[in-house]
XYZ file of C-alpha atoms in Angstrom:
760
model
C 173.435 260.217 27.107
C 173.215 257.578 29.900
C 172.108 254.986 27.324
C 175.063 255.865 25.067
C 177.503 255.484 27.961
C 175.886 252.173 28.846
C 176.175 250.971 25.237
C 179.839 251.971 25.061
C 180.638 250.168 28.322
C 178.849 247.037 27.140
C 180.642 247.268 23.773
C 184.031 247.516 25.486
C 183.266 244.493 27.710
C 182.078 242.494 24.703
C 185.151 243.323 22.652
C 187.446 242.326 25.506
C 185.985 238.827 25.353
C 187.220 238.406 21.752
C 190.797 239.750 21.850
C 191.796 238.225 18.516
C 188.896 239.811 16.635
C 189.409 243.133 18.430
C 193.144 243.247 17.728
C 192.728 242.502 14.016
C 189.938 245.066 13.612
C 191.860 247.801 15.458
C 195.054 247.048 13.521
C 193.257 247.258 10.174
C 191.555 250.555 11.001
C 194.681 251.990 12.641
C 196.730 251.321 9.510
C 194.095 252.958 7.316
C 193.598 255.967 9.597
C 197.336 256.364 10.231
C 198.269 256.379 6.540
C 195.412 258.722 5.666
C 196.282 261.143 8.459
C 199.981 261.151 7.571
C 199.257 261.788 3.896
C 196.728 264.483 4.733
C 199.309 266.217 6.908
C 201.583 266.436 3.856
C 198.769 267.679 1.615
C 197.638 270.175 4.247
C 201.144 271.500 4.789
C 201.942 271.783 1.086
C 198.657 272.713 -0.566
C 196.166 273.992 2.020
C 197.862 275.725 4.936
C 199.549 278.421 2.901
C 202.467 280.505 4.074
C 203.193 280.232 7.820
C 202.691 283.951 8.379
C 199.909 285.943 10.084
C 197.833 286.285 6.892
C 199.385 283.435 4.929
C 196.014 282.150 3.733
C 195.252 285.546 2.118
C 198.513 285.959 0.241
C 198.243 285.557 -3.510
C 200.490 285.644 -6.569
C 199.495 287.522 -9.718
C 200.753 285.900 -12.907
C 199.814 285.705 -16.546
C 199.118 283.125 -19.237
C 199.114 283.193 -23.019
C 197.167 280.138 -24.249
C 197.911 280.840 -27.912
C 201.658 280.703 -27.248
C 201.481 277.871 -24.728
C 202.721 280.149 -21.912
C 201.519 279.201 -18.439
C 202.207 280.739 -15.033
C 204.556 283.476 -16.216
C 205.791 286.249 -13.939
C 205.088 289.860 -14.925
C 207.429 292.159 -16.857
C 208.557 294.999 -14.622
C 206.558 297.552 -16.660
C 203.351 295.522 -16.289
C 203.947 295.167 -12.557
C 203.977 298.953 -12.183
C 200.622 299.194 -13.992
C 199.025 296.348 -12.027
C 200.144 297.904 -8.738
C 198.604 301.253 -9.727
C 195.294 299.909 -11.099
C 194.358 296.916 -8.909
C 191.443 297.144 -6.444
C 191.621 293.754 -4.680
C 194.846 293.862 -2.652
C 195.988 295.921 0.299
C 199.253 296.253 -1.593
C 201.205 294.618 -4.400
C 204.903 293.888 -4.096
C 207.480 292.217 -6.303
C 210.442 289.945 -5.713
C 213.118 288.150 -7.729
C 214.958 285.176 -6.166
C 218.552 284.414 -7.073
C 222.054 283.747 -5.792
C 224.752 286.182 -4.692
C 228.312 286.082 -3.454
C 228.907 287.375 0.058
C 232.561 288.093 0.730
C 234.663 289.623 3.443
C 235.653 287.839 6.603
C 237.428 284.503 6.491
C 235.811 283.207 3.278
C 233.487 284.073 0.430
C 230.096 282.372 0.396
C 227.392 281.754 -2.220
C 223.934 282.228 -0.704
C 220.311 282.314 -1.792
C 219.051 285.885 -1.910
C 215.879 287.656 -2.959
C 215.501 291.193 -4.267
C 212.249 292.665 -2.938
C 210.231 295.847 -3.076
C 209.479 297.528 0.242
C 205.868 296.259 0.135
C 206.819 292.588 0.409
C 207.593 292.532 4.133
C 204.414 294.520 4.813
C 202.373 292.018 2.797
C 203.875 289.057 4.625
C 203.191 290.719 7.964
C 206.538 289.717 9.472
C 208.809 292.181 11.233
C 212.581 291.767 11.623
C 213.863 290.376 14.900
C 216.537 293.078 14.908
C 216.445 296.406 13.164
C 214.046 297.130 10.346
C 212.936 295.948 6.925
C 213.577 297.608 3.565
C 211.876 300.995 3.345
C 210.139 302.815 0.537
C 212.649 304.700 -1.545
C 215.357 302.113 -0.906
C 213.760 300.028 -3.672
C 214.111 302.896 -6.166
C 216.812 302.684 -8.867
C 218.910 305.214 -6.957
C 218.118 303.805 -3.501
C 220.641 302.975 -0.813
C 222.371 299.594 -0.756
C 220.870 297.965 2.341
C 220.520 294.319 3.312
C 218.371 292.226 5.653
C 219.921 288.993 6.957
C 218.251 285.701 7.758
C 218.539 284.395 11.316
C 220.642 281.485 10.072
C 223.106 283.712 8.225
C 223.326 286.057 11.195
C 224.143 283.163 13.531
C 226.444 281.145 11.274
C 228.394 283.800 9.374
C 228.309 286.665 11.857
C 228.208 284.641 15.120
C 224.923 286.251 16.199
C 226.588 289.640 16.629
C 223.973 291.962 18.155
C 225.971 294.936 16.800
C 225.592 293.785 13.188
C 223.148 296.619 12.406
C 224.849 299.389 10.476
C 227.829 297.261 9.510
C 228.864 296.844 5.870
C 229.036 293.520 4.045
C 230.133 292.828 0.468
C 227.447 291.412 -1.808
C 228.558 290.591 -5.362
C 231.551 292.800 -4.787
C 229.521 295.863 -3.680
C 229.112 297.251 -0.128
C 225.681 296.847 1.538
C 224.657 298.114 4.966
C 222.900 295.613 7.234
C 219.631 297.142 8.514
C 217.799 294.104 9.890
C 217.774 290.426 10.892
C 214.640 288.344 10.280
C 213.116 285.880 12.821
C 214.378 282.338 13.136
C 211.840 280.524 10.942
C 211.442 283.177 8.266
C 212.851 281.975 4.915
C 210.625 283.561 2.247
C 210.295 282.572 -0.546
C 212.337 279.429 0.052
C 215.407 279.055 2.304
C 216.632 282.576 1.529
C 219.478 283.967 3.624
C 219.575 287.543 2.382
C 217.089 290.181 1.193
C 218.115 293.160 -0.923
C 216.083 296.046 -2.358
C 214.763 295.457 -5.875
C 216.140 298.546 -7.614
C 215.023 297.902 -11.196
C 214.128 300.876 -13.377
C 210.967 300.119 -15.444
C 211.997 302.748 -17.985
C 215.459 301.319 -18.552
C 214.274 298.727 -21.094
C 211.716 298.366 -23.857
C 208.306 297.277 -22.616
C 208.034 293.502 -22.445
C 211.801 292.981 -22.793
C 212.962 294.006 -19.330
C 213.288 291.793 -16.262
C 210.314 289.808 -14.989
C 209.253 289.944 -11.334
C 207.053 287.702 -9.203
C 204.091 289.772 -8.029
C 202.675 289.138 -4.551
C 199.808 290.725 -2.650
C 197.512 290.352 0.354
C 193.804 290.166 -0.427
C 191.652 292.916 1.030
C 188.928 291.927 3.527
C 186.039 290.512 1.510
C 188.128 289.891 -1.598
C 188.579 286.352 -2.899
C 190.950 284.749 -5.359
C 188.128 284.698 -7.902
C 187.345 288.409 -7.531
C 191.056 289.274 -7.548
C 191.504 287.178 -10.674
C 188.698 289.076 -12.377
C 190.273 292.356 -11.272
C 193.730 291.649 -12.687
C 192.169 289.987 -15.728
C 190.482 293.277 -16.590
C 193.814 295.068 -16.189
C 195.408 292.591 -18.605
C 192.741 293.393 -21.205
C 193.393 297.115 -20.851
C 197.149 296.599 -21.201
C 196.618 294.468 -24.324
C 194.732 297.369 -25.914
C 197.288 299.951 -24.812
C 200.406 297.904 -25.670
C 199.485 295.417 -28.419
C 203.113 294.638 -29.278
C 204.027 293.300 -25.833
C 200.721 292.374 -24.159
C 198.399 290.996 -26.842
C 197.132 287.502 -25.999
C 198.125 287.636 -22.344
C 195.608 286.930 -19.594
C 196.182 287.546 -15.902
C 194.906 285.709 -12.856
C 195.548 285.341 -9.124
C 196.528 282.115 -7.362
C 197.776 281.039 -3.993
C 201.469 281.171 -3.188
C 201.558 277.381 -2.887
C 199.939 276.976 -6.318
C 202.654 279.179 -7.762
C 205.495 277.500 -5.896
C 204.427 273.869 -6.165
C 203.006 273.758 -9.672
C 200.240 271.594 -11.178
C 202.292 268.387 -11.494
C 203.192 267.934 -7.810
C 199.709 269.120 -6.825
C 198.141 266.429 -8.988
C 200.519 263.846 -7.555
C 199.753 264.761 -3.935
C 196.011 264.659 -4.558
C 196.444 261.276 -6.263
C 198.391 259.956 -3.291
C 195.749 261.231 -0.888
C 193.175 259.383 -2.972
C 195.363 256.279 -2.783
C 195.470 256.304 1.011
C 191.714 256.813 1.089
C 191.548 253.588 -0.905
C 193.632 251.926 1.812
C 191.212 253.327 4.384
C 188.258 251.950 2.428
C 189.960 248.554 2.317
C 190.444 248.718 6.084
C 186.794 249.695 6.599
C 185.640 246.889 4.318
C 187.818 244.527 6.306
C 186.319 245.594 9.612
C 182.829 245.511 8.106
C 183.421 241.910 7.087
C 184.647 241.059 10.562
C 181.628 242.743 12.134
C 179.310 240.901 9.740
C 180.835 237.613 10.792
C 180.552 238.648 14.423
C 176.912 239.578 13.851
C 176.320 236.114 12.351
C 177.522 234.389 15.458
C 175.457 236.690 17.711
C 172.165 236.226 15.876
C 170.610 234.196 18.672
C 171.709 236.802 21.231
C 170.103 239.570 19.153
C 166.931 237.518 18.766
C 166.624 236.978 22.510
C 167.246 240.680 23.230
C 164.584 241.611 20.693
C 162.142 239.113 22.188
C 162.762 240.699 25.587
C 161.743 244.119 24.271
C 164.836 245.678 22.771
C 163.935 248.021 19.907
C 165.500 247.850 16.489
C 167.205 251.208 17.123
C 168.687 249.848 20.360
C 170.184 246.907 18.439
C 171.638 249.245 15.791
C 172.976 251.565 18.477
C 174.691 248.690 20.238
C 176.491 247.488 17.130
C 177.472 251.044 16.216
C 178.823 251.470 19.744
C 181.144 248.518 19.161
C 182.305 250.058 15.875
C 182.829 253.381 17.670
C 184.973 251.781 20.382
C 187.071 250.123 17.682
C 187.397 253.440 15.820
C 188.407 255.443 18.896
C 191.167 252.990 19.707
C 192.183 252.943 16.036
C 192.336 256.741 15.844
C 194.618 256.885 18.892
C 196.975 254.295 17.419
C 196.591 255.725 13.909
C 197.617 259.221 15.010
C 200.703 257.717 16.653
C 201.509 255.893 13.413
C 200.942 259.138 11.500
C 203.421 260.917 13.759
C 206.003 258.209 13.086
C 205.303 258.609 9.371
C 205.832 262.383 9.573
C 209.152 261.913 11.353
C 210.223 259.466 8.649
C 209.092 261.916 5.947
C 211.103 264.746 7.508
C 214.199 262.563 7.666
C 213.735 261.448 4.062
C 213.543 265.037 2.818
C 216.624 266.312 4.652
C 219.129 267.846 2.215
C 216.564 268.003 -0.570
C 214.893 270.969 -2.216
C 211.637 270.336 -0.372
C 209.983 273.763 0.113
C 211.222 275.299 3.349
C 207.971 277.212 3.936
C 206.062 273.927 4.256
C 205.538 272.858 7.870
C 204.252 269.309 8.246
C 203.051 268.180 11.662
C 200.093 267.282 13.842
C 198.345 270.631 13.454
C 194.889 271.047 14.975
C 193.386 270.760 11.504
C 195.188 267.447 10.987
C 193.956 266.097 14.323
C 190.420 267.240 13.460
C 190.768 265.404 10.159
C 191.849 262.227 11.995
C 188.807 262.497 14.283
C 186.522 262.997 11.285
C 188.059 259.978 9.581
C 187.363 257.974 12.732
C 183.684 258.984 12.644
C 183.435 258.070 8.957
C 185.177 254.752 9.618
C 182.636 254.041 12.362
C 179.697 254.684 10.051
C 181.167 252.899 7.018
C 182.293 249.779 8.850
C 179.542 249.548 11.438
C 176.303 250.698 9.850
C 175.622 247.769 7.510
C 176.346 245.058 10.138
C 174.195 246.983 12.622
C 171.252 247.301 10.218
C 171.571 243.697 9.090
C 171.581 242.479 12.676
C 168.451 244.481 13.481
C 166.544 242.637 10.729
C 166.758 239.302 12.531
C 163.539 237.251 12.426
C 162.983 236.572 16.122
C 160.701 233.573 15.681
C 163.042 231.868 13.261
C 166.045 232.519 15.496
C 164.349 231.114 18.553
C 163.236 228.029 16.622
C 166.518 227.432 14.785
C 169.627 229.560 15.104
C 170.940 228.405 11.743
C 167.873 229.778 9.921
C 168.262 233.100 11.634
C 171.806 233.243 10.464
C 170.872 232.502 6.892
C 168.255 235.210 7.066
C 170.943 237.880 7.406
C 172.030 237.386 3.774
C 175.554 238.146 4.834
C 177.418 235.666 2.631
C 176.793 237.526 -0.604
C 177.646 240.883 0.959
C 180.896 239.537 2.405
C 181.955 238.195 -0.961
C 181.188 241.550 -2.550
C 183.330 243.305 0.034
C 186.219 240.933 -0.668
C 185.996 241.664 -4.388
C 185.899 245.380 -3.604
C 189.001 245.070 -1.421
C 190.776 243.036 -4.083
C 190.011 245.604 -6.776
C 191.365 248.510 -4.741
C 194.385 246.477 -3.615
C 195.143 245.490 -7.199
C 195.127 249.122 -8.350
C 197.356 250.211 -5.468
C 199.729 247.297 -5.995
C 200.157 248.199 -9.654
C 201.056 251.743 -8.622
C 203.392 250.368 -5.940
C 204.967 247.998 -8.473
C 205.694 250.858 -10.839
C 207.234 252.772 -7.950
C 209.383 249.780 -6.974
C 210.594 249.504 -10.554
C 211.260 253.258 -10.677
C 213.278 253.253 -7.465
C 215.174 250.132 -8.563
C 216.066 251.673 -11.924
C 217.040 254.895 -10.229
C 219.442 253.087 -7.888
C 220.980 250.915 -10.602
C 221.032 253.605 -13.284
C 224.193 254.008 -15.306
C 224.473 257.803 -15.654
C 226.868 257.442 -18.551
C 229.884 258.763 -16.650
C 232.061 257.870 -13.676
C 230.632 258.774 -10.271
C 232.907 256.907 -7.865
C 235.352 259.084 -5.915
C 234.444 262.268 -7.770
C 234.216 265.566 -5.875
C 231.936 268.339 -7.177
C 231.247 271.908 -6.108
C 229.957 275.155 -7.519
C 232.120 278.203 -8.201
C 230.541 281.516 -9.150
C 231.520 285.051 -10.050
C 229.154 287.812 -8.886
C 226.116 288.143 -11.135
C 227.070 291.752 -11.810
C 230.477 290.762 -13.214
C 230.742 291.288 -16.978
C 234.491 290.869 -17.293
C 234.492 287.580 -19.218
C 238.253 287.720 -19.704
C 238.663 287.693 -15.923
C 236.262 284.751 -15.644
C 238.096 282.742 -18.301
C 241.493 283.494 -16.752
C 240.336 282.481 -13.271
C 238.767 279.224 -14.406
C 241.756 278.384 -16.589
C 243.902 278.799 -13.480
C 241.604 276.415 -11.612
C 241.856 273.994 -14.587
C 245.448 273.727 -13.968
C 244.566 272.343 -10.585
C 241.154 270.752 -11.026
C 240.863 269.667 -14.685
C 237.430 271.167 -15.224
C 237.561 271.933 -18.904
C 238.751 270.701 -21.317
C 239.534 267.878 -18.873
C 235.816 267.469 -18.065
C 235.356 264.412 -20.280
C 238.502 262.738 -18.995
C 237.592 263.445 -15.357
C 234.174 261.838 -15.740
C 235.471 259.080 -18.037
C 233.281 260.080 -20.996
C 234.795 258.885 -24.271
C 233.736 260.195 -27.656
C 231.921 257.750 -29.919
C 232.647 259.936 -32.946
C 235.122 262.736 -33.525
C 236.924 264.299 -30.572
C 236.305 266.081 -27.279
C 237.611 269.530 -26.361
C 241.299 270.363 -26.102
C 243.268 273.357 -24.873
C 243.326 274.554 -28.479
C 239.608 275.406 -28.305
C 240.035 278.996 -27.180
C 237.960 282.164 -27.280
C 239.050 283.322 -30.732
C 239.235 279.961 -32.452
C 236.459 278.226 -34.388
C 233.342 277.907 -32.149
C 232.866 274.187 -31.605
C 230.477 271.836 -29.814
C 230.261 268.247 -28.639
C 226.772 266.690 -28.661
C 225.179 263.555 -27.251
C 223.849 260.699 -29.349
C 220.260 261.624 -28.525
C 220.855 265.117 -29.895
C 222.045 263.534 -33.130
C 218.992 261.267 -33.341
C 216.559 264.109 -32.697
C 218.078 266.967 -34.700
C 220.698 265.514 -37.055
C 219.085 262.451 -38.554
C 220.817 262.618 -41.913
C 224.504 262.405 -42.693
C 227.629 262.417 -40.548
C 227.155 264.828 -37.585
C 230.880 265.682 -37.473
C 231.397 268.989 -39.208
C 227.738 270.007 -39.214
C 226.916 273.489 -37.903
C 224.189 274.383 -35.375
C 222.867 277.503 -33.614
C 221.578 277.152 -30.065
C 219.402 280.278 -30.128
C 218.627 281.406 -33.683
C 216.221 284.075 -32.383
C 219.026 285.852 -30.502
C 220.933 288.343 -32.553
C 224.591 287.433 -32.846
C 224.093 283.810 -31.784
C 227.171 282.007 -33.206
C 227.236 278.966 -35.460
C 228.879 276.021 -33.704
C 230.720 273.289 -35.562
C 230.194 269.800 -34.142
C 233.560 268.157 -33.530
C 232.479 265.184 -31.437
C 229.640 262.913 -30.288
C 229.523 261.316 -26.829
C 227.117 258.737 -25.335
C 223.902 259.912 -23.682
C 224.287 260.898 -20.033
C 221.914 261.549 -17.140
C 220.793 265.176 -17.223
C 219.143 265.476 -13.797
C 215.472 265.426 -14.837
C 213.569 262.288 -13.696
C 210.953 262.767 -16.435
C 213.624 262.968 -19.144
C 216.705 261.196 -17.755
C 218.850 261.404 -20.916
C 217.994 264.574 -22.794
C 219.799 265.858 -25.887
C 222.797 267.878 -24.676
C 225.214 270.279 -26.346
C 228.615 270.940 -24.737
C 230.709 274.045 -25.429
C 234.242 274.903 -24.314
C 234.141 277.244 -21.356
C 236.681 279.534 -23.023
C 234.184 280.124 -25.851
C 231.037 280.394 -23.710
C 232.013 281.691 -20.261
C 229.354 281.925 -17.561
C 229.336 283.464 -14.123
C 228.812 280.107 -12.389
C 230.140 276.618 -13.112
C 230.533 273.272 -11.389
C 233.976 271.847 -10.874
C 234.767 268.142 -10.665
C 237.845 266.345 -9.373
C 238.575 262.624 -9.234
C 240.072 261.404 -5.971
C 241.749 258.231 -4.760
C 239.576 257.993 -1.644
C 236.710 259.812 0.017
C 235.886 262.731 -2.301
C 234.625 264.903 0.569
C 238.122 264.887 2.081
C 239.019 267.253 -0.758
C 236.607 269.989 0.385
C 239.022 272.132 2.388
C 241.873 271.960 -0.096
C 239.620 272.844 -3.032
C 238.151 275.778 -1.090
C 241.681 277.017 -0.360
C 242.628 276.749 -4.034
C 239.539 278.683 -5.110
C 240.168 281.362 -2.487
C 243.787 281.683 -3.621
C 242.645 282.290 -7.191
C 240.215 285.024 -6.095
C 239.274 285.833 -2.467
C 235.810 286.988 -3.590
C 235.179 283.700 -5.416
C 233.101 281.311 -3.257
C 232.962 277.551 -3.458
C 229.513 276.219 -2.589
C 227.454 273.024 -2.459
C 230.421 270.640 -2.081
C 229.345 267.029 -2.428
C 230.267 263.769 -4.087
C 229.078 263.335 -7.655
C 227.022 260.329 -6.560
C 225.124 262.526 -4.070
C 224.750 265.270 -6.677
C 223.057 262.796 -9.030
C 220.782 261.491 -6.279
C 219.561 264.953 -5.254
C 217.163 265.644 -8.151
C 215.759 262.122 -7.741
C 214.628 262.569 -4.126
C 211.066 263.158 -5.312
C 210.932 259.725 -6.966
C 212.657 258.069 -4.027
C 210.495 259.531 -1.249
C 207.071 259.412 -2.866
C 207.850 256.143 -4.604
C 208.660 254.568 -1.254
C 205.409 255.939 0.163
C 203.433 254.303 -2.643
C 205.253 251.042 -1.986
C 204.101 251.212 1.641
C 200.526 251.928 0.536
C 200.518 248.921 -1.770
C 202.016 246.490 0.728
C 199.547 247.502 3.440
C 196.694 247.182 0.940
C 197.895 243.669 0.053
C 198.096 242.746 3.728
C 194.587 244.033 4.440
C 193.086 242.360 1.373
C 194.705 239.049 2.297
C 193.430 239.293 5.873
C 189.973 240.180 4.569
C 189.855 237.224 2.204
C 191.100 234.894 4.933
C 188.444 236.164 7.335
C 185.651 235.678 4.806
C 186.805 232.204 3.826
C 187.171 231.201 7.487
C 183.704 232.527 8.196
C 182.296 230.741 5.141
C 183.864 227.452 6.209
C 182.553 227.825 9.774
C 179.033 228.330 8.412
C 179.318 225.233 6.232
C 180.645 222.839 8.863
C 177.555 220.626 8.587
C 177.721 220.625 4.782
C 181.374 219.592 4.832
C 180.591 216.861 7.360
C 177.846 215.472 5.138
C 180.089 215.598 2.043
C 182.879 213.688 3.768
C 180.415 211.248 5.352
C 179.140 210.491 1.845
C 182.651 209.767 0.602
C 184.083 213.100 -0.533
C 187.864 213.190 -0.414
C 189.737 215.953 1.371
C 191.133 217.254 -1.911
C 187.572 217.614 -3.222
C 186.630 219.779 -0.235
C 189.774 221.889 -0.634
C 189.099 222.281 -4.358
C 185.512 223.372 -3.677
C 186.474 226.048 -1.150
C 189.505 227.154 -3.167
C 187.425 227.520 -6.315
C 184.984 229.863 -4.612
C 187.810 232.018 -3.234
C 189.687 232.162 -6.541
C 186.496 233.226 -8.333
C 186.167 236.204 -5.985
C 189.822 237.003 -6.562
C 189.477 236.908 -10.340
C 186.459 239.200 -10.418
C 188.148 241.660 -8.059
C 191.413 241.623 -10.015
C 189.704 242.287 -13.351
C 188.041 245.361 -11.879
C 191.295 246.362 -10.183
C 193.362 246.125 -13.375
C 190.903 248.387 -15.173
C 191.096 250.870 -12.296
C 194.898 250.647 -12.227
C 195.140 251.467 -15.944
C 193.381 254.753 -15.235
C 195.289 255.610 -12.049
C 198.844 255.026 -13.269
C 198.597 257.813 -15.828
C 198.465 260.254 -12.917
C 201.794 258.931 -11.619
C 203.852 259.767 -14.692
C 205.408 262.743 -12.841
C 207.375 260.428 -10.531
C 207.944 257.396 -12.767
C 211.638 257.096 -13.565
C 212.365 255.422 -16.899
C 209.259 253.219 -16.528
C 206.263 252.856 -18.830
C 202.937 253.484 -17.005
C 201.441 250.263 -18.383
C 204.420 247.986 -17.982
C 203.112 244.424 -18.595
C 205.729 242.982 -16.239
C 204.365 245.032 -13.330
C 200.728 244.245 -14.145
C 201.554 240.546 -14.487
C 203.563 240.557 -11.277
C 200.667 242.092 -9.354
C 198.276 239.435 -10.660
C 200.664 236.702 -9.538
C 201.216 238.308 -6.112
C 197.491 238.680 -5.507
C 196.772 235.140 -6.665
C 199.476 233.649 -4.435
C 198.391 235.603 -1.356
C 194.714 234.947 -2.110
C 195.212 231.223 -2.622
C 197.142 230.990 0.642
C 194.329 232.851 2.402
C 191.852 230.295 1.023
C 193.945 227.163 1.529
C 194.373 227.584 5.297
C 190.634 227.512 6.172
C 190.034 224.885 3.467
C 192.600 222.517 5.001
C 191.174 223.226 8.435
C 187.738 222.222 7.165
C 189.037 218.848 5.976
C 190.277 218.062 9.472
C 186.765 218.225 10.884
C 185.395 214.860 12.042
C 182.158 214.291 10.049
C 180.395 212.704 13.023
C 181.392 215.575 15.282
C 180.163 218.138 12.735
C 176.814 216.386 12.322
C 176.379 215.992 16.073
C 177.113 219.710 16.696
C 174.541 220.767 14.125
């Protein structure tokens, strides 16, 4: 231990003597460690940590697949849930829940809120008790159970002013009275930003097996049980059900997965893992950079190492000393990197405000994240410091003492440094291609023409209770709003969508007139390739009994449908009077700020029906941007990764070329003394640097072609192998690389030949 402390003190003193080298090395490592830590904090919070509850890491979801039918990750029919709950051996309990939306009325205004219907086991499984009152009890989740409700902390504070006497009071949910029995703690929002929990009172015998409602099945693993053993357990139950109920259960397999797997899905999981791999590439570039700097430093200290060896220092002592310097650099880099990671987390939180980012995910500097940062620092120390340390320990003492230049050449560092530069260039090229695709995606997203007017347009949701079946009442209410808000048939006029063929809807398209439809051009291209689409008849759901035939009366241009992976899908429009639903969006064009219309629209809706809530008011421009937050946030992150990779690769190439020129001072002096022109010297040095760049870029382009396929989930209207992006990256790398080579090359030409020869 005393020797280690002594080595660290000596390393710190040595590094203080070269502030430029130390600053560059710490900056490079800090950027790599900071990005990696920040990205790991996101991956940990989303994919690893699990639910933020006492036994969150042991909570699992049971779901089923049917490979033959292409069904993946399907929730269980209510009848199957009852059988799984009775037969399973791996969980302390199995519960079920169904998320949805409800109308809460009474008081000064009606409100549309996220709600979840749960069995009594769910709160027990989650291990969270209400802050006030109690949770839903057994028997209350029976078909004839009492109508009780549990409020979220937010709803209790905002709607009911934190009334401590709320317990036992009645509230109206979807037009029915419910008694409040509990209020959950402040941060509880299971499964995702819910504000109300109601008992799941579904009767398994009320519908034919396999045709009733589906429920999400949740359970806590027993001590000693694993996801694998639980999966085998429920898989065996699925086989028994397939034999007992071949009509509904044949071909279905069951398995158990984590709650985050169920909630996040395979696409985002693959993306997050890819991004974590990308920042590890940035970290490797940073380590390669520091390794190159340490190799150059070792070159210039060869005589020092030789003298220390001649005085009795062991090879291990030399290695330990160089590793101590790398460790000092890493410790400082970890401290700065963690600070950068914290800044990145704050920026991430701000970027995901008002998005549908999972509310159960908590991203921060958890102990596990800090431990990861420390581990990354140790790895960075070994990766960047080991090779320079070992190379330095191989110094031939006799050669060094006779001629320092021979000792330097004996380290064989030049070839290794060039290899590191090519490695950095390859990784940077791959990351820059990904960043370029992200830049193009974000640019197209921001300049996208959605196919309809978005300026000064107010939008909001209006919904009848889910239990309402009085379609005549729905049609009458929305027709009354249409007199005020021009929702339908004024939808096309409000959003400035003109028909390219035929007509749009009119007030004559009523409930008992000919069922009609307006389709987009992409629908025509995909499904109606032959003949004039006007007058053709279609059925939206042929498998559903009584599904009507619709006559196409008009075709409109393609419009943005809200899905980044399929921005302009085929769409069929129907008149609301002929296809009423319990929830719709209203749109109103304004002369000024659309949000100034919020209060007046809410008053109009309330006047039509006091139990009818208006929710999610926003401008149409914001409504379009919401589903694209994923592309915007993660695309921007990839852009940052690529730019930092380019910066590090450029610095690395500059350092190697500067080091190479410093080693060849005598050679350059001789060349110029023999008549070589400055341009010849520049061309010589530039040619060597460009060759390294070309080799690295060829490897990087091949790597990029493989990586970009993993990014398809967040590419917006961009081809993964866009030649413009690939070509642009090649040009950017060549320009930055040439600049990194030109500076030391020009500096070499300014050396006085006589001075260079005299110094050697």
